[in-house]
CSV table of C-alpha atoms in Angstrom, one decimal:
chain,number,residue,atom,x,y,z
A,1,MET,CA,-13.6,3.6,-22.2
A,2,SER,CA,-10.9,4.3,-25.0
A,3,GLU,CA,-9.6,0.4,-26.7
A,4,GLN,CA,-6.5,1.0,-24.7
A,5,GLU,CA,-8.5,0.8,-21.4
A,6,VAL,CA,-9.1,-2.3,-19.6
A,7,LYS,CA,-10.3,-2.4,-15.8
A,8,LEU,CA,-8.1,-3.3,-13.4
A,9,ARG,CA,-9.1,-7.0,-12.9
A,10,ASP,CA,-8.3,-7.6,-16.7
A,11,CYS,CA,-5.3,-6.1,-16.8
A,12,PRO,CA,-2.4,-8.3,-17.7
A,13,PRO,CA,0.5,-8.7,-14.9
A,14,GLY,CA,2.9,-5.8,-15.2
A,15,PRO,CA,2.7,-2.7,-15.0
A,16,PHE,CA,0.0,-0.1,-16.5
A,17,LEU,CA,-0.8,2.9,-16.2
A,18,PHE,CA,-3.7,5.1,-14.2
A,19,ASN,CA,-4.4,9.1,-14.7
A,20,GLY,CA,-0.7,9.4,-15.8
A,21,SER,CA,0.9,7.6,-13.4
A,22,LEU,CA,2.6,3.9,-13.3
A,23,GLY,CA,1.1,1.1,-11.5
A,24,PHE,CA,2.4,-2.3,-11.2
A,25,LYS,CA,0.3,-5.7,-10.8
A,26,THR,CA,2.0,-8.5,-9.7
A,27,GLU,CA,0.9,-12.4,-10.8
A,28,TYR,CA,-0.5,-13.6,-7.5
A,29,GLY,CA,-3.7,-12.0,-5.7
A,30,ALA,CA,-3.7,-9.7,-2.4
A,31,MET,CA,-3.3,-11.7,0.8
A,32,GLU,CA,-6.8,-11.5,2.6
A,33,CYS,CA,-7.5,-12.2,6.0
A,34,GLU,CA,-9.6,-15.0,7.3
A,35,ASN,CA,-10.9,-14.9,11.0
A,36,PRO,CA,-9.9,-11.3,11.4
A,37,ARG,CA,-11.2,-11.2,15.5
A,38,ASP,CA,-9.6,-14.6,15.8
A,39,ARG,CA,-6.7,-14.9,17.8
A,40,GLU,CA,-5.3,-17.6,15.3
A,41,THR,CA,-5.0,-15.2,12.0
A,42,ILE,CA,-4.8,-16.9,8.9
A,43,TRP,CA,-4.0,-15.2,6.0
A,44,ARG,CA,-4.7,-16.7,2.2
A,45,VAL,CA,-4.1,-15.5,-1.0
A,46,GLY,CA,-7.4,-13.9,-2.2
A,47,HIS,CA,-8.9,-13.0,-5.4
A,48,ASN,CA,-8.2,-9.1,-5.4
A,49,SER,CA,-5.7,-7.8,-7.5
A,50,ASP,CA,-2.4,-7.6,-5.5
A,51,VAL,CA,-1.4,-4.0,-6.8
A,52,TYR,CA,1.6,-0.8,-6.4
A,53,VAL,CA,2.5,2.1,-7.2
A,54,MET,CA,5.3,2.7,-9.1
A,55,ALA,CA,7.1,5.3,-7.5
A,56,SER,CA,6.8,4.7,-4.2
A,57,GLY,CA,5.7,0.9,-3.8
A,58,GLU,CA,2.8,1.6,-1.6
A,59,ALA,CA,-0.5,-0.1,-2.3
A,60,PHE,CA,-1.9,1.2,-5.6
A,61,TRP,CA,-5.7,2.1,-4.7
A,62,GLY,CA,-6.4,4.9,-7.3
A,63,GLY,CA,-8.7,7.2,-5.3
A,64,VAL,CA,-11.3,4.4,-4.0
A,65,THR,CA,-12.0,2.4,-0.5
A,66,SER,CA,-13.0,-1.0,-1.7
A,67,LYS,CA,-11.6,-3.7,-2.8
A,68,GLU,CA,-14.3,-4.2,-5.1
A,69,ASP,CA,-14.6,-0.6,-6.8
A,70,ARG,CA,-10.1,-1.0,-7.4
A,71,GLU,CA,-11.3,-4.2,-9.3
A,72,GLU,CA,-13.4,-1.9,-11.6
A,73,LEU,CA,-10.8,0.8,-11.7
A,74,LEU,CA,-9.9,1.5,-15.5
A,75,VAL,CA,-6.2,1.1,-16.8
A,76,VAL,CA,-3.5,0.7,-19.5
A,77,PRO,CA,-1.7,-1.7,-19.7
A,78,VAL,CA,1.9,-0.8,-20.8
A,79,ASP,CA,4.7,-3.2,-22.3
A,80,ALA,CA,7.3,-4.0,-20.2
A,81,ASP,CA,9.8,-3.7,-22.8
A,82,ALA,CA,8.8,0.1,-23.5
A,83,LEU,CA,10.1,0.2,-20.1
A,84,THR,CA,13.6,1.8,-21.0
A,85,SER,CA,16.3,4.1,-19.4
A,86,SER,CA,15.5,6.1,-21.8
A,87,ALA,CA,11.7,6.4,-22.3
A,88,LEU,CA,11.8,6.4,-18.7
A,89,ASP,CA,14.5,9.4,-19.0
A,90,LEU,CA,16.6,8.3,-16.2
A,91,GLN,CA,19.6,8.8,-15.8
A,92,SER,CA,22.4,7.0,-14.6
């Protein structure tokens, strides 16, 4: 683990890098279902990270299949102020 890398669960909210791709972690926990087999499904905010792939908006999984394994992935937090249009090579 490099000194910049942190486990996803310890990453602050905001952008992060994982294997060269940008992701985004919200300040909220991911929604989790209580009583999934019950007629009245109850949703609550859980303790796992709510994270997305910035390029597509899809949920970020990082190649793993469980929420627990995803929390253990090593990511590099990115300073949001460093994400300017010139830094990202965006065209207007």
